[in-house]
């Protein structure tokens, strides 16, 4: 087994940070395309990203993942129902990411991404019997305080946050059950969403949308480039980094999404400070645990 060299680690960190930055830019870019509406923007993202992901899989010699999944689907047709559900769960998340910034819910979605590591911990414990540490248990308790405050005292419940925080764990758990928990499985999910994406793309633009967009073709192509390159950078980072460090760097994206939301003029309501404070404290606990675990592992113990 090869080790993660310092050069690989440095490049992996760079890829991860670039991916987070590009996802944040994609978040903001939705507001530039706002005259099209969230559904149309989502449609263009699917149509432009799915082919790129397929090419990336072929170039990285991982086409066997697609072939293997296709053979299983032919042998067990009932698996198509699970794959359609998996595609739908991912589609909701991709649509919400494009819809939220142009409808005043950018901050809510960023909160969902902050909650996501905690709900994934609970999903692993409840659904797959994975061990949960004391630090993770304490972090979940802090997050529960924030969620309770949101449900009881917030002026309005930030439902997009709960769609992200609860929807993604369902998606990842289903992929594990289906045996599609790899890059080829994600391509299948996006490919099955292509008809919906094409339908949204073919829908006539709202009146005046073309005039409102200064450079419509450039804006749409930029959507595809940002989405595709961000995904490629994230994949490259996952190959170059130890899992713990990759997980810690994943917290950069929701932090940048908060900055985008604040830049767009959204503000945290006074009654929500307990919500955000509790969840950020929980994330800091998880980050501290991750740093501690990385220091305990000697370099020679690390797998490729």
PDB file of C-alpha atoms in Angstrom:
ATOM      1  CA  UNK A   1       0.000   0.000   0.000  1.00  0.00           C
ATOM      2  CA  UNK A   2       1.283   3.454  -0.863  1.00  0.00           C
ATOM      3  CA  UNK A   3       1.337   6.236   1.686  1.00  0.00           C
ATOM      4  CA  UNK A   4      -0.101   9.707   1.442  1.00  0.00           C
ATOM      5  CA  UNK A   5       3.039  11.727   0.733  1.00  0.00           C
ATOM      6  CA  UNK A   6       3.386  15.369   1.865  1.00  0.00           C
ATOM      7  CA  UNK A   7       3.052  16.473  -1.769  1.00  0.00           C
ATOM      8  CA  UNK A   8      -0.184  14.509  -2.168  1.00  0.00           C
ATOM      9  CA  UNK A   9      -1.526  15.940   1.073  1.00  0.00           C
ATOM     10  CA  UNK A  10      -0.743  19.514   0.006  1.00  0.00           C
ATOM     11  CA  UNK A  11      -2.370  19.019  -3.386  1.00  0.00           C
ATOM     12  CA  UNK A  12      -5.334  17.307  -1.726  1.00  0.00           C
ATOM     13  CA  UNK A  13      -5.869  20.229   0.625  1.00  0.00           C
ATOM     14  CA  UNK A  14      -5.669  22.604  -2.336  1.00  0.00           C
ATOM     15  CA  UNK A  15      -8.198  20.553  -4.309  1.00  0.00           C
ATOM     16  CA  UNK A  16     -10.581  20.460  -1.331  1.00  0.00           C
ATOM     17  CA  UNK A  17     -10.382  24.209  -0.733  1.00  0.00           C
ATOM     18  CA  UNK A  18     -10.875  24.945  -4.429  1.00  0.00           C
ATOM     19  CA  UNK A  19     -13.897  22.609  -4.501  1.00  0.00           C
ATOM     20  CA  UNK A  20     -15.461  24.381  -1.507  1.00  0.00           C
ATOM     21  CA  UNK A  21     -14.807  27.772  -3.089  1.00  0.00           C
ATOM     22  CA  UNK A  22     -16.325  26.680  -6.406  1.00  0.00           C
ATOM     23  CA  UNK A  23     -19.431  25.274  -4.707  1.00  0.00           C
ATOM     24  CA  UNK A  24     -19.829  28.606  -2.909  1.00  0.00           C
ATOM     25  CA  UNK A  25     -19.436  30.440  -6.234  1.00  0.00           C
ATOM     26  CA  UNK A  26     -22.026  28.087  -7.736  1.00  0.00           C
ATOM     27  CA  UNK A  27     -24.332  28.996  -4.853  1.00  0.00           C
ATOM     28  CA  UNK A  28     -23.934  32.691  -5.656  1.00  0.00           C
ATOM     29  CA  UNK A  29     -24.074  32.096  -9.413  1.00  0.00           C
ATOM     30  CA  UNK A  30     -27.661  30.885  -9.040  1.00  0.00           C
ATOM     31  CA  UNK A  31     -28.627  34.474  -8.164  1.00  0.00           C
ATOM     32  CA  UNK A  32     -27.082  35.673 -11.431  1.00  0.00           C
ATOM     33  CA  UNK A  33     -29.349  33.244 -13.298  1.00  0.00           C
ATOM     34  CA  UNK A  34     -32.326  34.006 -11.041  1.00  0.00           C
ATOM     35  CA  UNK A  35     -34.641  35.116 -13.894  1.00  0.00           C
ATOM     36  CA  UNK A  36     -34.678  31.478 -15.037  1.00  0.00           C
ATOM     37  CA  UNK A  37     -36.038  30.143 -11.732  1.00  0.00           C
ATOM     38  CA  UNK A  38     -34.661  27.378  -9.532  1.00  0.00           C
ATOM     39  CA  UNK A  39     -36.117  24.502 -11.573  1.00  0.00           C
ATOM     40  CA  UNK A  40     -34.563  25.655 -14.848  1.00  0.00           C
ATOM     41  CA  UNK A  41     -31.194  26.286 -13.202  1.00  0.00           C
ATOM     42  CA  UNK A  42     -31.323  22.811 -11.673  1.00  0.00           C
ATOM     43  CA  UNK A  43     -32.178  21.352 -15.090  1.00  0.00           C
ATOM     44  CA  UNK A  44     -29.199  22.990 -16.764  1.00  0.00           C
ATOM     45  CA  UNK A  45     -26.920  21.818 -13.953  1.00  0.00           C
ATOM     46  CA  UNK A  46     -27.977  18.195 -14.429  1.00  0.00           C
ATOM     47  CA  UNK A  47     -27.767  18.337 -18.227  1.00  0.00           C
ATOM     48  CA  UNK A  48     -24.291  19.915 -18.202  1.00  0.00           C
ATOM     49  CA  UNK A  49     -22.786  17.967 -15.289  1.00  0.00           C
ATOM     50  CA  UNK A  50     -23.896  14.376 -15.980  1.00  0.00           C
ATOM     51  CA  UNK A  51     -21.921  14.010 -19.254  1.00  0.00           C
ATOM     52  CA  UNK A  52     -18.805  15.486 -17.656  1.00  0.00           C
ATOM     53  CA  UNK A  53     -19.028  13.068 -14.747  1.00  0.00           C
ATOM     54  CA  UNK A  54     -19.341  10.173 -17.207  1.00  0.00           C
ATOM     55  CA  UNK A  55     -16.222  11.293 -19.069  1.00  0.00           C
ATOM     56  CA  UNK A  56     -14.343  11.698 -15.792  1.00  0.00           C
ATOM     57  CA  UNK A  57     -15.262   8.156 -14.745  1.00  0.00           C
ATOM     58  CA  UNK A  58     -14.017   6.768 -18.046  1.00  0.00           C
ATOM     59  CA  UNK A  59     -10.757   8.734 -17.923  1.00  0.00           C
ATOM     60  CA  UNK A  60     -10.152   7.612 -14.344  1.00  0.00           C
ATOM     61  CA  UNK A  61     -10.739   3.989 -15.437  1.00  0.00           C
ATOM     62  CA  UNK A  62     -13.691   3.469 -13.120  1.00  0.00           C
ATOM     63  CA  UNK A  63     -16.136   2.482 -15.835  1.00  0.00           C
ATOM     64  CA  UNK A  64     -16.336  -0.961 -14.231  1.00  0.00           C
ATOM     65  CA  UNK A  65     -18.462   0.582 -11.472  1.00  0.00           C
ATOM     66  CA  UNK A  66     -21.112   1.557 -14.023  1.00  0.00           C
ATOM     67  CA  UNK A  67     -20.911  -1.782 -15.841  1.00  0.00           C
ATOM     68  CA  UNK A  68     -21.154  -3.760 -12.611  1.00  0.00           C
ATOM     69  CA  UNK A  69     -24.176  -1.790 -11.416  1.00  0.00           C
ATOM     70  CA  UNK A  70     -25.851  -2.151 -14.813  1.00  0.00           C
ATOM     71  CA  UNK A  71     -25.394  -5.933 -14.704  1.00  0.00           C
ATOM     72  CA  UNK A  72     -26.921  -6.095 -11.219  1.00  0.00           C
ATOM     73  CA  UNK A  73     -29.891  -4.040 -12.415  1.00  0.00           C
ATOM     74  CA  UNK A  74     -30.429  -6.446 -15.313  1.00  0.00           C
ATOM     75  CA  UNK A  75     -30.297  -9.446 -13.000  1.00  0.00           C
ATOM     76  CA  UNK A  76     -32.525  -7.860 -10.322  1.00  0.00           C
ATOM     77  CA  UNK A  77     -35.032  -5.500 -12.009  1.00  0.00           C
ATOM     78  CA  UNK A  78     -36.560  -4.534  -8.648  1.00  0.00           C
ATOM     79  CA  UNK A  79     -33.336  -2.648  -7.915  1.00  0.00           C
ATOM     80  CA  UNK A  80     -34.531  -0.040 -10.426  1.00  0.00           C
ATOM     81  CA  UNK A  81     -37.098   1.103  -7.863  1.00  0.00           C
ATOM     82  CA  UNK A  82     -34.336   1.742  -5.357  1.00  0.00           C
ATOM     83  CA  UNK A  83     -32.210   3.522  -7.959  1.00  0.00           C
ATOM     84  CA  UNK A  84     -35.123   5.755  -8.947  1.00  0.00           C
ATOM     85  CA  UNK A  85     -35.638   6.652  -5.286  1.00  0.00           C
ATOM     86  CA  UNK A  86     -31.907   7.320  -4.891  1.00  0.00           C
ATOM     87  CA  UNK A  87     -31.935   9.561  -7.960  1.00  0.00           C
ATOM     88  CA  UNK A  88     -34.958  11.428  -6.626  1.00  0.00           C
ATOM     89  CA  UNK A  89     -33.331  12.020  -3.240  1.00  0.00           C
ATOM     90  CA  UNK A  90     -30.216  13.436  -4.885  1.00  0.00           C
ATOM     91  CA  UNK A  91     -32.298  15.499  -7.303  1.00  0.00           C
ATOM     92  CA  UNK A  92     -34.122  17.209  -4.434  1.00  0.00           C
ATOM     93  CA  UNK A  93     -30.796  18.231  -2.901  1.00  0.00           C
ATOM     94  CA  UNK A  94     -29.358  19.546  -6.169  1.00  0.00           C
ATOM     95  CA  UNK A  95     -32.559  21.487  -6.865  1.00  0.00           C
ATOM     96  CA  UNK A  96     -32.627  22.960  -3.346  1.00  0.00           C
ATOM     97  CA  UNK A  97     -29.016  24.115  -3.694  1.00  0.00           C
ATOM     98  CA  UNK A  98     -29.972  26.096  -6.786  1.00  0.00           C
ATOM     99  CA  UNK A  99     -33.372  27.286  -5.507  1.00  0.00           C
ATOM    100  CA  UNK A 100     -32.426  28.500  -2.021  1.00  0.00           C
ATOM    101  CA  UNK A 101     -30.108  31.458  -2.855  1.00  0.00           C
ATOM    102  CA  UNK A 102     -32.675  33.105  -5.130  1.00  0.00           C
ATOM    103  CA  UNK A 103     -35.591  32.603  -2.733  1.00  0.00           C
ATOM    104  CA  UNK A 104     -34.165  33.937   0.525  1.00  0.00           C
ATOM    105  CA  UNK A 105     -33.198  30.567   2.026  1.00  0.00           C
ATOM    106  CA  UNK A 106     -29.427  30.568   1.480  1.00  0.00           C
ATOM    107  CA  UNK A 107     -28.745  30.791   5.214  1.00  0.00           C
ATOM    108  CA  UNK A 108     -31.183  27.954   5.965  1.00  0.00           C
ATOM    109  CA  UNK A 109     -29.432  25.597   3.543  1.00  0.00           C
ATOM    110  CA  UNK A 110     -26.024  26.474   4.994  1.00  0.00           C
ATOM    111  CA  UNK A 111     -27.415  25.542   8.421  1.00  0.00           C
ATOM    112  CA  UNK A 112     -28.468  22.194   6.971  1.00  0.00           C
ATOM    113  CA  UNK A 113     -24.935  21.526   5.744  1.00  0.00           C
ATOM    114  CA  UNK A 114     -23.594  22.346   9.213  1.00  0.00           C
ATOM    115  CA  UNK A 115     -26.062  19.853  10.710  1.00  0.00           C
ATOM    116  CA  UNK A 116     -25.268  17.179   8.126  1.00  0.00           C
ATOM    117  CA  UNK A 117     -22.117  15.687   9.762  1.00  0.00           C
ATOM    118  CA  UNK A 118     -24.081  15.225  12.975  1.00  0.00           C
ATOM    119  CA  UNK A 119     -27.079  13.567  11.327  1.00  0.00           C
ATOM    120  CA  UNK A 120     -24.682  11.301   9.411  1.00  0.00           C
ATOM    121  CA  UNK A 121     -23.134  10.211  12.718  1.00  0.00           C
ATOM    122  CA  UNK A 122     -26.579   9.369  14.083  1.00  0.00           C
ATOM    123  CA  UNK A 123     -27.559   7.572  10.875  1.00  0.00           C
ATOM    124  CA  UNK A 124     -24.455   5.399  11.049  1.00  0.00           C
ATOM    125  CA  UNK A 125     -25.238   4.517  14.648  1.00  0.00           C
ATOM    126  CA  UNK A 126     -28.980   3.878  14.287  1.00  0.00           C
ATOM    127  CA  UNK A 127     -29.001   2.197  10.881  1.00  0.00           C
ATOM    128  CA  UNK A 128     -25.664   0.408  10.675  1.00  0.00           C
ATOM    129  CA  UNK A 129     -24.598  -0.007  14.290  1.00  0.00           C
ATOM    130  CA  UNK A 130     -21.485   2.123  13.881  1.00  0.00           C
ATOM    131  CA  UNK A 131     -19.651   3.155  17.029  1.00  0.00           C
ATOM    132  CA  UNK A 132     -20.300   6.670  18.311  1.00  0.00           C
ATOM    133  CA  UNK A 133     -17.683   8.342  20.508  1.00  0.00           C
ATOM    134  CA  UNK A 134     -18.313  10.429  23.580  1.00  0.00           C
ATOM    135  CA  UNK A 135     -17.306  13.565  21.705  1.00  0.00           C
ATOM    136  CA  UNK A 136     -19.745  12.767  18.909  1.00  0.00           C
ATOM    137  CA  UNK A 137     -22.490  12.086  21.451  1.00  0.00           C
ATOM    138  CA  UNK A 138     -21.828  15.434  23.139  1.00  0.00           C
ATOM    139  CA  UNK A 139     -21.815  17.167  19.747  1.00  0.00           C
ATOM    140  CA  UNK A 140     -25.163  15.597  18.893  1.00  0.00           C
ATOM    141  CA  UNK A 141     -26.533  16.803  22.237  1.00  0.00           C
ATOM    142  CA  UNK A 142     -25.433  20.368  21.513  1.00  0.00           C
ATOM    143  CA  UNK A 143     -26.982  20.186  18.062  1.00  0.00           C
ATOM    144  CA  UNK A 144     -30.219  18.892  19.610  1.00  0.00           C
ATOM    145  CA  UNK A 145     -30.377  22.068  21.720  1.00  0.00           C
ATOM    146  CA  UNK A 146     -30.103  24.130  18.547  1.00  0.00           C
ATOM    147  CA  UNK A 147     -32.742  22.094  16.738  1.00  0.00           C
ATOM    148  CA  UNK A 148     -35.135  22.373  19.693  1.00  0.00           C
ATOM    149  CA  UNK A 149     -34.640  26.137  19.732  1.00  0.00           C
ATOM    150  CA  UNK A 150     -35.336  26.291  16.002  1.00  0.00           C
ATOM    151  CA  UNK A 151     -38.541  24.294  16.332  1.00  0.00           C
ATOM    152  CA  UNK A 152     -39.863  26.083  19.420  1.00  0.00           C
ATOM    153  CA  UNK A 153     -38.711  29.682  19.232  1.00  0.00           C
ATOM    154  CA  UNK A 154     -37.606  30.590  15.712  1.00  0.00           C
ATOM    155  CA  UNK A 155     -39.953  33.006  13.878  1.00  0.00           C
ATOM    156  CA  UNK A 156     -40.320  30.363  11.181  1.00  0.00           C
ATOM    157  CA  UNK A 157     -38.859  26.885  10.924  1.00  0.00           C
ATOM    158  CA  UNK A 158     -36.035  26.717   8.380  1.00  0.00           C
ATOM    159  CA  UNK A 159     -37.407  23.702   6.537  1.00  0.00           C
ATOM    160  CA  UNK A 160     -34.616  23.744   3.900  1.00  0.00           C
ATOM    161  CA  UNK A 161     -32.118  23.073   6.696  1.00  0.00           C
ATOM    162  CA  UNK A 162     -34.002  19.931   7.699  1.00  0.00           C
ATOM    163  CA  UNK A 163     -34.362  18.799   4.073  1.00  0.00           C
ATOM    164  CA  UNK A 164     -30.558  18.861   3.776  1.00  0.00           C
ATOM    165  CA  UNK A 165     -29.790  17.483   7.240  1.00  0.00           C
ATOM    166  CA  UNK A 166     -32.299  14.612   6.991  1.00  0.00           C
ATOM    167  CA  UNK A 167     -32.432  14.057   3.236  1.00  0.00           C
ATOM    168  CA  UNK A 168     -28.747  13.439   2.582  1.00  0.00           C
ATOM    169  CA  UNK A 169     -28.415  10.752   5.306  1.00  0.00           C
ATOM    170  CA  UNK A 170     -31.385   8.934   3.742  1.00  0.00           C
ATOM    171  CA  UNK A 171     -29.653   9.186   0.369  1.00  0.00           C
ATOM    172  CA  UNK A 172     -26.288   7.893   1.599  1.00  0.00           C
ATOM    173  CA  UNK A 173     -27.895   5.101   3.632  1.00  0.00           C
ATOM    174  CA  UNK A 174     -29.955   3.976   0.625  1.00  0.00           C
ATOM    175  CA  UNK A 175     -26.853   3.920  -1.577  1.00  0.00           C
ATOM    176  CA  UNK A 176     -25.128   1.671   0.940  1.00  0.00           C
ATOM    177  CA  UNK A 177     -28.103  -0.697   0.987  1.00  0.00           C
ATOM    178  CA  UNK A 178     -28.269  -0.751  -2.822  1.00  0.00           C
ATOM    179  CA  UNK A 179     -24.527  -1.287  -3.181  1.00  0.00           C
ATOM    180  CA  UNK A 180     -24.239   1.857  -5.319  1.00  0.00           C
ATOM    181  CA  UNK A 181     -22.045   3.763  -2.867  1.00  0.00           C
ATOM    182  CA  UNK A 182     -19.409   4.738  -5.437  1.00  0.00           C
ATOM    183  CA  UNK A 183     -18.834   7.251  -8.219  1.00  0.00           C
ATOM    184  CA  UNK A 184     -20.571   5.058 -10.804  1.00  0.00           C
ATOM    185  CA  UNK A 185     -23.651   4.995  -8.586  1.00  0.00           C
ATOM    186  CA  UNK A 186     -23.681   8.789  -8.438  1.00  0.00           C
ATOM    187  CA  UNK A 187     -23.458   8.906 -12.244  1.00  0.00           C
ATOM    188  CA  UNK A 188     -26.463   6.572 -12.441  1.00  0.00           C
ATOM    189  CA  UNK A 189     -28.379   8.885 -10.087  1.00  0.00           C
ATOM    190  CA  UNK A 190     -27.630  11.895 -12.278  1.00  0.00           C
ATOM    191  CA  UNK A 191     -28.303  10.000 -15.506  1.00  0.00           C
ATOM    192  CA  UNK A 192     -31.736   8.933 -14.238  1.00  0.00           C
ATOM    193  CA  UNK A 193     -32.423  12.614 -13.485  1.00  0.00           C
ATOM    194  CA  UNK A 194     -31.620  13.656 -17.063  1.00  0.00           C
ATOM    195  CA  UNK A 195     -35.230  13.362 -18.335  1.00  0.00           C
ATOM    196  CA  UNK A 196     -36.413  15.681 -15.550  1.00  0.00           C
ATOM    197  CA  UNK A 197     -33.517  18.030 -16.211  1.00  0.00           C
ATOM    198  CA  UNK A 198     -34.238  18.096 -19.943  1.00  0.00           C
ATOM    199  CA  UNK A 199     -37.905  18.776 -19.248  1.00  0.00           C
ATOM    200  CA  UNK A 200     -37.008  21.783 -17.105  1.00  0.00           C
ATOM    201  CA  UNK A 201     -34.524  22.983 -19.724  1.00  0.00           C
ATOM    202  CA  UNK A 202     -37.138  22.682 -22.495  1.00  0.00           C
ATOM    203  CA  UNK A 203     -39.685  24.694 -20.505  1.00  0.00           C
ATOM    204  CA  UNK A 204     -40.016  28.192 -22.037  1.00  0.00           C
ATOM    205  CA  UNK A 205     -38.188  30.902 -20.127  1.00  0.00           C
ATOM    206  CA  UNK A 206     -40.274  33.377 -18.119  1.00  0.00           C
ATOM    207  CA  UNK A 207     -41.166  36.580 -19.919  1.00  0.00           C
ATOM    208  CA  UNK A 208     -38.236  38.967 -19.905  1.00  0.00           C
ATOM    209  CA  UNK A 209     -35.752  36.391 -18.560  1.00  0.00           C
ATOM    210  CA  UNK A 210     -33.512  36.521 -21.641  1.00  0.00           C
ATOM    211  CA  UNK A 211     -33.376  40.321 -21.481  1.00  0.00           C
ATOM    212  CA  UNK A 212     -32.643  40.259 -17.737  1.00  0.00           C
ATOM    213  CA  UNK A 213     -29.630  37.988 -18.239  1.00  0.00           C
ATOM    214  CA  UNK A 214     -26.745  40.031 -19.580  1.00  0.00           C
ATOM    215  CA  UNK A 215     -24.929  37.035 -21.079  1.00  0.00           C
ATOM    216  CA  UNK A 216     -27.401  34.107 -20.975  1.00  0.00           C
ATOM    217  CA  UNK A 217     -25.295  31.554 -22.857  1.00  0.00           C
ATOM    218  CA  UNK A 218     -22.148  32.399 -20.912  1.00  0.00           C
ATOM    219  CA  UNK A 219     -24.042  32.254 -17.619  1.00  0.00           C
ATOM    220  CA  UNK A 220     -25.492  28.821 -18.363  1.00  0.00           C
ATOM    221  CA  UNK A 221     -22.154  27.413 -19.529  1.00  0.00           C
ATOM    222  CA  UNK A 222     -20.486  28.843 -16.434  1.00  0.00           C
ATOM    223  CA  UNK A 223     -23.051  26.940 -14.343  1.00  0.00           C
ATOM    224  CA  UNK A 224     -21.956  23.672 -15.916  1.00  0.00           C
ATOM    225  CA  UNK A 225     -18.240  24.476 -15.652  1.00  0.00           C
ATOM    226  CA  UNK A 226     -18.461  25.466 -11.976  1.00  0.00           C
ATOM    227  CA  UNK A 227     -20.499  22.377 -11.071  1.00  0.00           C
ATOM    228  CA  UNK A 228     -18.324  19.956 -13.034  1.00  0.00           C
ATOM    229  CA  UNK A 229     -14.938  21.336 -11.951  1.00  0.00           C
ATOM    230  CA  UNK A 230     -16.047  21.569  -8.300  1.00  0.00           C
ATOM    231  CA  UNK A 231     -17.120  17.912  -8.376  1.00  0.00           C
ATOM    232  CA  UNK A 232     -13.849  16.865 -10.032  1.00  0.00           C
ATOM    233  CA  UNK A 233     -11.793  18.769  -7.433  1.00  0.00           C
ATOM    234  CA  UNK A 234     -13.742  17.151  -4.603  1.00  0.00           C
ATOM    235  CA  UNK A 235     -13.095  13.696  -6.062  1.00  0.00           C
ATOM    236  CA  UNK A 236      -9.389  14.438  -6.511  1.00  0.00           C
ATOM    237  CA  UNK A 237      -9.181  15.644  -2.898  1.00  0.00           C
ATOM    238  CA  UNK A 238     -10.830  12.456  -1.615  1.00  0.00           C
ATOM    239  CA  UNK A 239      -8.137  10.373  -3.355  1.00  0.00           C
ATOM    240  CA  UNK A 240      -5.222  12.390  -1.964  1.00  0.00           C
ATOM    241  CA  UNK A 241      -6.250  12.943   1.659  1.00  0.00           C
ATOM    242  CA  UNK A 242      -6.682  10.783   4.711  1.00  0.00           C
ATOM    243  CA  UNK A 243     -10.355  10.364   5.492  1.00  0.00           C
ATOM    244  CA  UNK A 244     -10.140  12.346   8.732  1.00  0.00           C
ATOM    245  CA  UNK A 245      -8.513  15.373   7.096  1.00  0.00           C
ATOM    246  CA  UNK A 246     -10.928  15.183   4.162  1.00  0.00           C
ATOM    247  CA  UNK A 247     -13.828  15.220   6.630  1.00  0.00           C
ATOM    248  CA  UNK A 248     -12.464  18.225   8.506  1.00  0.00           C
ATOM    249  CA  UNK A 249     -12.025  20.218   5.307  1.00  0.00           C
ATOM    250  CA  UNK A 250     -15.651  19.476   4.377  1.00  0.00           C
ATOM    251  CA  UNK A 251     -16.680  22.040   7.019  1.00  0.00           C
ATOM    252  CA  UNK A 252     -15.200  24.818   4.868  1.00  0.00           C
ATOM    253  CA  UNK A 253     -18.069  24.668   2.365  1.00  0.00           C
ATOM    254  CA  UNK A 254     -20.964  25.459   4.753  1.00  0.00           C
ATOM    255  CA  UNK A 255     -18.869  28.259   6.277  1.00  0.00           C
ATOM    256  CA  UNK A 256     -18.502  29.786   2.811  1.00  0.00           C
ATOM    257  CA  UNK A 257     -22.222  29.275   2.149  1.00  0.00           C
ATOM    258  CA  UNK A 258     -22.958  31.359   5.259  1.00  0.00           C
ATOM    259  CA  UNK A 259     -20.771  34.154   3.881  1.00  0.00           C
ATOM    260  CA  UNK A 260     -22.629  33.990   0.557  1.00  0.00           C
ATOM    261  CA  UNK A 261     -25.972  34.166   2.374  1.00  0.00           C
ATOM    262  CA  UNK A 262     -24.843  37.198   4.378  1.00  0.00           C
ATOM    263  CA  UNK A 263     -23.511  38.819   1.191  1.00  0.00           C
ATOM    264  CA  UNK A 264     -26.954  38.315  -0.374  1.00  0.00           C
ATOM    265  CA  UNK A 265     -28.494  40.271   2.505  1.00  0.00           C
ATOM    266  CA  UNK A 266     -29.867  37.486   4.719  1.00  0.00           C
ATOM    267  CA  UNK A 267     -29.457  37.883   8.460  1.00  0.00           C
ATOM    268  CA  UNK A 268     -29.625  35.568  11.475  1.00  0.00           C
ATOM    269  CA  UNK A 269     -32.701  36.396  13.564  1.00  0.00           C
ATOM    270  CA  UNK A 270     -32.041  37.094  17.277  1.00  0.00           C
ATOM    271  CA  UNK A 271     -34.066  34.027  18.270  1.00  0.00           C
ATOM    272  CA  UNK A 272     -31.850  31.843  16.026  1.00  0.00           C
ATOM    273  CA  UNK A 273     -28.501  32.698  17.613  1.00  0.00           C
ATOM    274  CA  UNK A 274     -28.914  29.827  20.086  1.00  0.00           C
ATOM    275  CA  UNK A 275     -29.588  27.514  17.148  1.00  0.00           C
ATOM    276  CA  UNK A 276     -26.496  28.556  15.216  1.00  0.00           C
ATOM    277  CA  UNK A 277     -24.307  28.837  18.311  1.00  0.00           C
ATOM    278  CA  UNK A 278     -25.164  25.334  19.498  1.00  0.00           C
ATOM    279  CA  UNK A 279     -24.598  23.774  16.086  1.00  0.00           C
ATOM    280  CA  UNK A 280     -21.327  25.633  15.499  1.00  0.00           C
ATOM    281  CA  UNK A 281     -20.132  24.505  18.947  1.00  0.00           C
ATOM    282  CA  UNK A 282     -21.024  20.923  17.981  1.00  0.00           C
ATOM    283  CA  UNK A 283     -19.050  21.233  14.743  1.00  0.00           C
ATOM    284  CA  UNK A 284     -16.046  22.571  16.662  1.00  0.00           C
ATOM    285  CA  UNK A 285     -16.230  19.497  18.902  1.00  0.00           C
ATOM    286  CA  UNK A 286     -16.232  17.186  15.876  1.00  0.00           C
ATOM    287  CA  UNK A 287     -13.348  19.125  14.346  1.00  0.00           C
ATOM    288  CA  UNK A 288     -11.368  18.887  17.595  1.00  0.00           C
ATOM    289  CA  UNK A 289     -11.996  15.147  17.737  1.00  0.00           C
ATOM    290  CA  UNK A 290     -10.859  14.831  14.126  1.00  0.00           C
ATOM    291  CA  UNK A 291      -7.629  16.725  14.780  1.00  0.00           C
ATOM    292  CA  UNK A 292      -6.952  14.599  17.874  1.00  0.00           C
ATOM    293  CA  UNK A 293      -7.512  11.365  15.946  1.00  0.00           C
ATOM    294  CA  UNK A 294      -5.172  12.496  13.165  1.00  0.00           C
ATOM    295  CA  UNK A 295      -2.412  13.180  15.693  1.00  0.00           C
ATOM    296  CA  UNK A 296      -2.855   9.723  17.243  1.00  0.00           C
ATOM    297  CA  UNK A 297      -2.315   7.965  13.930  1.00  0.00           C
ATOM    298  CA  UNK A 298       1.301   7.449  12.935  1.00  0.00           C
ATOM    299  CA  UNK A 299       2.183   8.004   9.237  1.00  0.00           C
ATOM    300  CA  UNK A 300       3.180   4.347   8.755  1.00  0.00           C
ATOM    301  CA  UNK A 301      -0.260   3.240   9.880  1.00  0.00           C
ATOM    302  CA  UNK A 302      -2.088   5.134   7.147  1.00  0.00           C
ATOM    303  CA  UNK A 303      -3.517   3.181   4.220  1.00  0.00           C
ATOM    304  CA  UNK A 304      -3.491   4.501   0.688  1.00  0.00           C
TER     305      UNK A 304
END
